[in-house]
Tab-separated table of C-alpha atoms and ligand atoms in Angstrom:
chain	number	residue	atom	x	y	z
H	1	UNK	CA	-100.704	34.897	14.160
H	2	UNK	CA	-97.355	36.632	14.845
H	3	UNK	CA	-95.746	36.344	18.164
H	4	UNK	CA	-96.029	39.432	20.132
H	5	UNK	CA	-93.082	41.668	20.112
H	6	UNK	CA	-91.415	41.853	23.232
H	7	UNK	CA	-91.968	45.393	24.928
H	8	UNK	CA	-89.573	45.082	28.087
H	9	UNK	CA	-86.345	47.239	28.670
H	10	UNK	CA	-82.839	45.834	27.637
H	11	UNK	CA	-81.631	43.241	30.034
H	12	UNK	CA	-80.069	45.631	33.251
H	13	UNK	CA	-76.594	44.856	33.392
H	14	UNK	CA	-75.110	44.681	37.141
H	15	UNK	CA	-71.213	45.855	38.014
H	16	UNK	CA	-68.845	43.889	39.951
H	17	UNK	CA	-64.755	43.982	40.088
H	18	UNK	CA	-61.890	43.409	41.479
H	19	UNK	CA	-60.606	45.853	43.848
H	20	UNK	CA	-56.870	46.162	45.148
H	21	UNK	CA	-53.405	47.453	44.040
H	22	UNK	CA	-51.831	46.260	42.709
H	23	UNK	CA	-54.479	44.467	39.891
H	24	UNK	CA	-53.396	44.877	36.757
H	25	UNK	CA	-52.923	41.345	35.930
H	26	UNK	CA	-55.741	40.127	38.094
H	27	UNK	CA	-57.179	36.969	36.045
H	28	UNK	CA	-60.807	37.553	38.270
H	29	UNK	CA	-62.340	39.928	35.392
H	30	UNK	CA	-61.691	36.922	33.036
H	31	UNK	CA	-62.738	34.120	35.104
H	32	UNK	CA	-66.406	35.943	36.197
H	33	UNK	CA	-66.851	36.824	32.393
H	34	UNK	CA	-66.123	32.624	31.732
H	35	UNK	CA	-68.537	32.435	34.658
H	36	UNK	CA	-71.274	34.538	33.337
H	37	UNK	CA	-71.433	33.315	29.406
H	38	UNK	CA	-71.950	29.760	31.503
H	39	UNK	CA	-74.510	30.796	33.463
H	40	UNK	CA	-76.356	33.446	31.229
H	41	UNK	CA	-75.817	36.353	34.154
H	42	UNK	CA	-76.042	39.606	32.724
H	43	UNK	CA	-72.429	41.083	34.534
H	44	UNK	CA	-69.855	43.416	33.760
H	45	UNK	CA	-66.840	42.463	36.113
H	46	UNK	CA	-63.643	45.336	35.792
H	47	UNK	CA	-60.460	45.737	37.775
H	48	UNK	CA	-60.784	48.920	40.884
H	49	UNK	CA	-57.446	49.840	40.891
H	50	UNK	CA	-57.286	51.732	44.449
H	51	UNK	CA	-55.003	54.081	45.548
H	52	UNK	CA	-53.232	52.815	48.926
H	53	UNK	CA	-54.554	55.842	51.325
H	54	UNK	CA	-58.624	55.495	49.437
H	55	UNK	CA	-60.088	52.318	49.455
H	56	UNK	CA	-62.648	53.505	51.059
H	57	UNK	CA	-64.028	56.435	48.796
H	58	UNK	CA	-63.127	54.193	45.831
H	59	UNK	CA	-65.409	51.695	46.746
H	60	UNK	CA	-67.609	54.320	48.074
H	61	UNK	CA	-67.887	55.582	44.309
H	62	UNK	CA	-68.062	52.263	42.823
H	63	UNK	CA	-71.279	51.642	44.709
H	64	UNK	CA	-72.804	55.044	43.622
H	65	UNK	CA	-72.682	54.440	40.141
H	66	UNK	CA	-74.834	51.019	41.156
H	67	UNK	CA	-72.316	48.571	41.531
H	68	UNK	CA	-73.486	45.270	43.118
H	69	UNK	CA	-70.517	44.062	44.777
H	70	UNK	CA	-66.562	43.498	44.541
H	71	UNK	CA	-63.739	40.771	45.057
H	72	UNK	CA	-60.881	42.398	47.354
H	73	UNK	CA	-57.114	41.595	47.246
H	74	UNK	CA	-53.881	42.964	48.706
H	75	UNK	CA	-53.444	45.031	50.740
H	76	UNK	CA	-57.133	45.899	51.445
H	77	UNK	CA	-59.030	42.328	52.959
H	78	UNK	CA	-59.104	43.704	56.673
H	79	UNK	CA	-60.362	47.196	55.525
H	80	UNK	CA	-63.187	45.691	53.890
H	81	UNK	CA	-64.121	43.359	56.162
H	82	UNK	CA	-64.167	46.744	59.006
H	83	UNK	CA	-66.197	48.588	55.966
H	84	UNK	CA	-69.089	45.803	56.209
H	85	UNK	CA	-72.071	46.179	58.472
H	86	UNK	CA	-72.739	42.202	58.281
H	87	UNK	CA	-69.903	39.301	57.861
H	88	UNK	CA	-70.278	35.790	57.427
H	89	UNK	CA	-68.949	33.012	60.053
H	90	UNK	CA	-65.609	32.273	57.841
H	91	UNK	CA	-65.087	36.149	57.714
H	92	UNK	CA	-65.564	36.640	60.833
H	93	UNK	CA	-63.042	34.076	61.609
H	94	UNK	CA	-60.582	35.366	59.500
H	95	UNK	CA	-61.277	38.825	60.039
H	96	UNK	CA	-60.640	39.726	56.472
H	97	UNK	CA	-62.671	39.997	53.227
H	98	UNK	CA	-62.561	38.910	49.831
H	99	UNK	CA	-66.022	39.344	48.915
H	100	UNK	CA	-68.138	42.235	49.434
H	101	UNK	CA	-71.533	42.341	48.369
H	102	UNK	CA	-73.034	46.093	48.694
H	103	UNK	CA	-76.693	45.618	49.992
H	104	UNK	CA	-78.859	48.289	50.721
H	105	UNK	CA	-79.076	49.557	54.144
H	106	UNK	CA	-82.867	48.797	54.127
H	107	UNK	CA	-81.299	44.922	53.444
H	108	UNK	CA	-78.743	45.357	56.418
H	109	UNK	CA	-76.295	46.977	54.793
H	110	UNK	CA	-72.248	45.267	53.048
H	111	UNK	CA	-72.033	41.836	53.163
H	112	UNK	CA	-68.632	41.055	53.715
H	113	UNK	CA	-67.344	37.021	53.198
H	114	UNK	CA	-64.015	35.280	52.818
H	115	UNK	CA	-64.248	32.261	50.270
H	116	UNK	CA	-60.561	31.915	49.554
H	117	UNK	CA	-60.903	28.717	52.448
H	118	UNK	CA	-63.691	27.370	50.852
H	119	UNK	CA	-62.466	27.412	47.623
H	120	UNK	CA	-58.281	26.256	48.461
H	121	UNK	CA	-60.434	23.032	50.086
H	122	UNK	CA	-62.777	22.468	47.310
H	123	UNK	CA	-59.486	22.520	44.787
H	124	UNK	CA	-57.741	20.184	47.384
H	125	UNK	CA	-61.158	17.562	48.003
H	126	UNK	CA	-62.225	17.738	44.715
H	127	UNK	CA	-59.756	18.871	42.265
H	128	UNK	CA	-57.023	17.212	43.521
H	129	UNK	CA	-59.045	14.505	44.906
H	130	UNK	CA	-56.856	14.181	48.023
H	131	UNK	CA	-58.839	14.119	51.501
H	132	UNK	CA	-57.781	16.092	54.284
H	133	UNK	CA	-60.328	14.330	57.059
H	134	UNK	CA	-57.757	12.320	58.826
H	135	UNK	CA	-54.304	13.585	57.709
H	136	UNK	CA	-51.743	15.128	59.186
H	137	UNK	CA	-51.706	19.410	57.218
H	138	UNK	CA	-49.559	22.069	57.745
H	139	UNK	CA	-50.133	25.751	56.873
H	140	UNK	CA	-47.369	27.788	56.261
H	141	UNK	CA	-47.477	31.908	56.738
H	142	UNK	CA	-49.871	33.823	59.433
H	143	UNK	CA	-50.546	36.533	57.035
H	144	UNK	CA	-54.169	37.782	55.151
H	145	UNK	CA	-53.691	34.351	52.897
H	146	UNK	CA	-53.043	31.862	55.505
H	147	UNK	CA	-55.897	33.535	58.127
H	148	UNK	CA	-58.776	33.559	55.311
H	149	UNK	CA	-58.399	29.754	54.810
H	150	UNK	CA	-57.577	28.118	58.652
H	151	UNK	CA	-61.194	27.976	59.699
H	152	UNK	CA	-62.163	25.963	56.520
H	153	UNK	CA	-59.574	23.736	56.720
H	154	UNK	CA	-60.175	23.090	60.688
H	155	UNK	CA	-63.540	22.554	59.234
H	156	UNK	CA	-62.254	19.101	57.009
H	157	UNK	CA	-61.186	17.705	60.443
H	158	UNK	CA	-57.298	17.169	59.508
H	159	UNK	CA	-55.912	14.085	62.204
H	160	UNK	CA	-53.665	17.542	63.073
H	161	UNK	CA	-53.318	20.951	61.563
H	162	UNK	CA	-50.155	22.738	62.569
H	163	UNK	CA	-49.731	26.354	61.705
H	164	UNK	CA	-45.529	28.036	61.026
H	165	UNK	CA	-44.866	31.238	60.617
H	166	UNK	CA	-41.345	32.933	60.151
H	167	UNK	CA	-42.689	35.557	62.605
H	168	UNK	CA	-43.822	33.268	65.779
H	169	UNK	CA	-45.814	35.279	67.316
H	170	UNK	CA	-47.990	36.250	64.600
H	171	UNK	CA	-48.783	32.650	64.000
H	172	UNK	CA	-49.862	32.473	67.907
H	173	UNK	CA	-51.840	35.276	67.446
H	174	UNK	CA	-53.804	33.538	64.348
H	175	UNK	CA	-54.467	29.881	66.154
H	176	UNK	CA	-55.419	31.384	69.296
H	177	UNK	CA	-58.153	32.930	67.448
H	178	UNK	CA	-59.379	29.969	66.209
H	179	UNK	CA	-58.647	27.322	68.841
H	180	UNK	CA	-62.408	27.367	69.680
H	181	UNK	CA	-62.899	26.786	66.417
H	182	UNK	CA	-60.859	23.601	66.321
H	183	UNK	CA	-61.609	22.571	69.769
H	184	UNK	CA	-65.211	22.111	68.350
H	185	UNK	CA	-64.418	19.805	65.176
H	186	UNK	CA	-62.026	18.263	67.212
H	187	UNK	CA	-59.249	19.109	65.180
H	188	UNK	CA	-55.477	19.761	67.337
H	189	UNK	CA	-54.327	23.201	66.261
H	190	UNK	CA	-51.081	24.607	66.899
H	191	UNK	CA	-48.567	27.040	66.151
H	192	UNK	CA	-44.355	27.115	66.104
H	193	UNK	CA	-41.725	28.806	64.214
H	194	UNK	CA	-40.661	27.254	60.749
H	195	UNK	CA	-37.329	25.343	62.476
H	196	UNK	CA	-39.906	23.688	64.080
H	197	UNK	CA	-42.597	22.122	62.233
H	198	UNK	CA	-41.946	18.504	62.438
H	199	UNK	CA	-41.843	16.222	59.291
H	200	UNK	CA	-44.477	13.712	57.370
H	201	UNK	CA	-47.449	16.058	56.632
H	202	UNK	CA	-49.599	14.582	54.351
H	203	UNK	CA	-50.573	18.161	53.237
H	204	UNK	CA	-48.238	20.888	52.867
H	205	UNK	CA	-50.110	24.610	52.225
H	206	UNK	CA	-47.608	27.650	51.618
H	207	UNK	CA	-50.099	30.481	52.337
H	208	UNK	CA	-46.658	33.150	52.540
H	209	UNK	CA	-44.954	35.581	50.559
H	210	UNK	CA	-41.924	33.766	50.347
H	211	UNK	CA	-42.518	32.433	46.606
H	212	UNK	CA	-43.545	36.507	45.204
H	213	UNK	CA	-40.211	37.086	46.434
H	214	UNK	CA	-38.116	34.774	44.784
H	215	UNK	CA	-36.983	33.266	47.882
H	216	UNK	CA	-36.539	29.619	48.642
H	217	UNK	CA	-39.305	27.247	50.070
H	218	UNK	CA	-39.075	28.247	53.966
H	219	UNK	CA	-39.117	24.683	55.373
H	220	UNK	CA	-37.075	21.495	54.644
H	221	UNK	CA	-37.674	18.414	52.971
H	222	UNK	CA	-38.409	16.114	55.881
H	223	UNK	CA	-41.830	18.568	56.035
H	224	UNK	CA	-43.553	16.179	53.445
H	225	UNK	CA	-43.962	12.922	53.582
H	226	UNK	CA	-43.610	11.060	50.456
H	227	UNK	CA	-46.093	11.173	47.888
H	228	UNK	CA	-47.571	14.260	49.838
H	229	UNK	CA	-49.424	16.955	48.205
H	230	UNK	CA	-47.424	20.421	48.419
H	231	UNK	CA	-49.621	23.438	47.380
H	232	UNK	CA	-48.302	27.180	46.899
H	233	UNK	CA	-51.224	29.788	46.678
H	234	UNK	CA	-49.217	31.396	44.414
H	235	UNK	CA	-49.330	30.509	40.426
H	236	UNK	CA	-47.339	31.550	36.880
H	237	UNK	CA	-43.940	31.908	37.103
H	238	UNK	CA	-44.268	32.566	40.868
H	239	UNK	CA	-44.770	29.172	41.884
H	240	UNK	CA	-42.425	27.550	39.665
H	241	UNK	CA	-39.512	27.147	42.528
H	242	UNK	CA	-41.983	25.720	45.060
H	243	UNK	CA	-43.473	23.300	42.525
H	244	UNK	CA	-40.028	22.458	41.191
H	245	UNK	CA	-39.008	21.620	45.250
H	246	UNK	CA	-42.337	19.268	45.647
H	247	UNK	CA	-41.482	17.462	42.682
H	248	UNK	CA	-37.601	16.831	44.019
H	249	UNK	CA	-39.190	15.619	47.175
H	250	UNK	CA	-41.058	12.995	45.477
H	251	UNK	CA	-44.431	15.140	46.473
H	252	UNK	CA	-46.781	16.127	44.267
H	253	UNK	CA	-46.833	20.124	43.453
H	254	UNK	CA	-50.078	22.081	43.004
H	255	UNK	CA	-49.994	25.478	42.188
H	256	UNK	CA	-53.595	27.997	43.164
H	257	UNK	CA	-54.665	28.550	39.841
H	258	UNK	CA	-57.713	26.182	41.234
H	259	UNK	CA	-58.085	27.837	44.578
H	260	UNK	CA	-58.288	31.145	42.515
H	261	UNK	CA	-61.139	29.811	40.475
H	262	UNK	CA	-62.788	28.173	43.396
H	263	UNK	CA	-62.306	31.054	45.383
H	264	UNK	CA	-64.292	33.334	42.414
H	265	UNK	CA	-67.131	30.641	41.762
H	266	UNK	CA	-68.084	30.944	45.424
H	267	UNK	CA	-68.076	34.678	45.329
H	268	UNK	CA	-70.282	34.629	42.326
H	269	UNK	CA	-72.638	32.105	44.152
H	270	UNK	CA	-72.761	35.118	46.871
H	271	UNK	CA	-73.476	37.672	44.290
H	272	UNK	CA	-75.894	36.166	41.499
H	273	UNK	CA	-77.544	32.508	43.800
H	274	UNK	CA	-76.225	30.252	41.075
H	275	UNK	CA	-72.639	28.096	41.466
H	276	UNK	CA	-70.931	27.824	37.769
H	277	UNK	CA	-69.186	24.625	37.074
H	278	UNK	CA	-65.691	25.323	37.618
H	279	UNK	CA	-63.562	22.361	35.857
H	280	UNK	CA	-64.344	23.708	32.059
H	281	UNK	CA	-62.723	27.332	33.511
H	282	UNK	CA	-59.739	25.685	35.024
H	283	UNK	CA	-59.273	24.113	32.151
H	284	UNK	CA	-59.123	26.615	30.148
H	285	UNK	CA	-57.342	29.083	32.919
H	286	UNK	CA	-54.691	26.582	32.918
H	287	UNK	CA	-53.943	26.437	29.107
H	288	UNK	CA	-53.704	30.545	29.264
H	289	UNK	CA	-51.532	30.516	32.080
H	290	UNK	CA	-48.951	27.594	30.933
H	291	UNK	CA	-48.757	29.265	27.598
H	292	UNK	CA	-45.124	30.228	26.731
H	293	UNK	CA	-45.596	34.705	27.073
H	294	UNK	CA	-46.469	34.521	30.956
H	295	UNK	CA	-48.416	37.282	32.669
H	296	UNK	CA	-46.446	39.062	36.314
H	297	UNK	CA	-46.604	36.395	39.202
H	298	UNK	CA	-50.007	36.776	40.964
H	299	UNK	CA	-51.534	34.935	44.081
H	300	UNK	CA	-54.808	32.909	44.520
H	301	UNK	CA	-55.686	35.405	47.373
I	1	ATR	P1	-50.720	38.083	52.609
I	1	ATR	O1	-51.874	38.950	52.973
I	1	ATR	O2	-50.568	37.849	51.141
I	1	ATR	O3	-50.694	36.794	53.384
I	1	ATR	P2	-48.838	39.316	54.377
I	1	ATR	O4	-49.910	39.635	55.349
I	1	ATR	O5	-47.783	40.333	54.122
I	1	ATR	O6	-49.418	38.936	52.964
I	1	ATR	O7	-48.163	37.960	54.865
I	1	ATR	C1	-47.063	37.425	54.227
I	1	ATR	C2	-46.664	36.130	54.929
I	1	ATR	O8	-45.550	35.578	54.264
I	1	ATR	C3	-46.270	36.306	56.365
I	1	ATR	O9	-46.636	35.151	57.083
I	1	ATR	C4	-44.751	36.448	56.254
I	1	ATR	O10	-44.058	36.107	57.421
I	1	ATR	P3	-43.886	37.193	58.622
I	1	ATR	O11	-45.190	37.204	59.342
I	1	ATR	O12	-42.769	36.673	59.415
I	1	ATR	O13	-43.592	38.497	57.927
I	1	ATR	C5	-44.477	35.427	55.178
I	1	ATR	N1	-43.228	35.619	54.449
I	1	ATR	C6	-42.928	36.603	53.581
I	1	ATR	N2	-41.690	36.401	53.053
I	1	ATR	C7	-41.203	35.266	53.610
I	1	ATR	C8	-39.990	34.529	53.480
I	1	ATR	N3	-39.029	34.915	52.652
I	1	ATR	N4	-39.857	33.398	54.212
I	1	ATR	C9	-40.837	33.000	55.042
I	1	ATR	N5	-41.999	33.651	55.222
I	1	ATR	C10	-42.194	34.772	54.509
């Protein structure tokens, strides 16, 4: 006897993308479609290119023609975490959104999460294989990068986690917001201007803008300690200078072409319940991006 023929619909296709401006060169639309082959999801993931004075109605659209949710990048993380009805801990602590997931009101309405902290630790702990539970980090910048990824890394328990920012202030602002946070994984949290950061981390983290604009690291050598791991959140050609400084150091440089894919297999986990296996996308991520025609600089966040 024949096998019966298979009456039901077409498998229903669900929309996602990346929304932000610029995001032209955003690698997310390829990493999600590595993602999905891997996983046998059945998503369409596009760049949202918003104009600078409409996320909102953008987004707004995007949900009307059935879209299921949407990565976020510059400029627009703290708008869409204030769009959201419900956030998660982490993006509540950061106050800022890289993942939106559009549930129905009847569900409680936007989701809104930050996994860019999640993901920079998993590339550190497990990529990198270097621990951060005992060791001495600093974060450098107090901007949307550097606030989506303190509470995770209070959450590793560093032996100290100090916090520099060119603006002081702004870096006060950010640690006094999570001091609570750090008070409760015991972890001693402070800010201070970059002059004053001290030397020997065991983890350096440059979460600021300073590499997109060409300009030099924004702390000295005696930051690291030797053999430390120095990480820019920036890759491509961006990160070259910082990575090129780590190395003359004697530190070892890490770009965030793996936070990036972290970052984007944790939002998928949000979206679709299923966590794709990462290292076979770096890998191949990392062969596109070192190839010799480079795409514009870009950031993991
Ligand atoms: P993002 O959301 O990508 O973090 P942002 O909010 O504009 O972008 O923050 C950029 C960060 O990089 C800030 O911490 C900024 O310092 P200020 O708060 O003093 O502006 C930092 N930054 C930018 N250019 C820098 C430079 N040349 N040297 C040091 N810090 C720099």
């Amino acid at each position: 006897m024949n096998a019966p023929v298979s009456t039901s619909p077409a498998a229903q296709v669900d929309h996602y993308a990346v929304a932000g401006n610029p995001v032209a060169h955003s690698r997310s639309p390829r990493i999600h479609a590595l993602f999905a082959a891997q996983t046998g999801q059945a998503i369409d993931y596009s760049r949202l290119l918003c104009p600078l004075a409409s996320f909102k109605p953008t987004l707004t659209e995007f949900v009307t023609q059935g879209a299921r949710g949407c990565n976020v990048t510059v400029p627009f993380k703290f708008e869409a975490f204030e769009m959201a009805t419900r956030h998660t801990p982490r993006a509540v602590l950061a106050q800022a959104a890289n993942t939106l997931r559009f549930d129905a009101q009847a569900e409680g309405g936007w989701l809104a999460d930050n996994t860019d902290g999640v993901g920079l630790v998993r590339d550190i702990t497990v990529n990198a294989g270097v621990p951060l539970q005992g060791r001495r980090v600093l974060l450098l910048g107090a901007g949307g990068a550097s606030a989506g990824v303190l509470g995770p890394l209070i959450e590793q328990r560093p032996l100290e986690l100090v916090l520099a920012n060119r603006t002081v202030d702004k870096a006060h602002a950010l640690v006094d917001r999570h001091q609570a946070w750090a008070a409760q994984h015991g972890v001693p949290l402070r800010a201070c201007a970059l002059a004053d950061v001290g030397e020997h981390f065991d983890v350096l983290i440059n979460g600021t803008a300073a590499s997109l604009g060409g300009g030099e690291v924004p702390v000295g050598a005696q930051a690291l300690k030797p053999g430390a791991l120095a990480l820019d959140m920036m890759y491509g050609p961006a990160a070259r200078p910082f990575l090129d400084w780590a190395t003359a150091q004697g530190a070892t440089g890490r770009d965030g072409l793996g936070m990036l894919v972290e970052q984007a297999a944790e939002s998928f986990l949000l979206w679709r319940g299923v966590r794709p296996d990462t290292a076979p996308v770096l890998a191949l991520l990392r062969a596109e991006v070192d190839a010799p025609v480079q795409a514009k600089p870009e950031a993991a966040t």
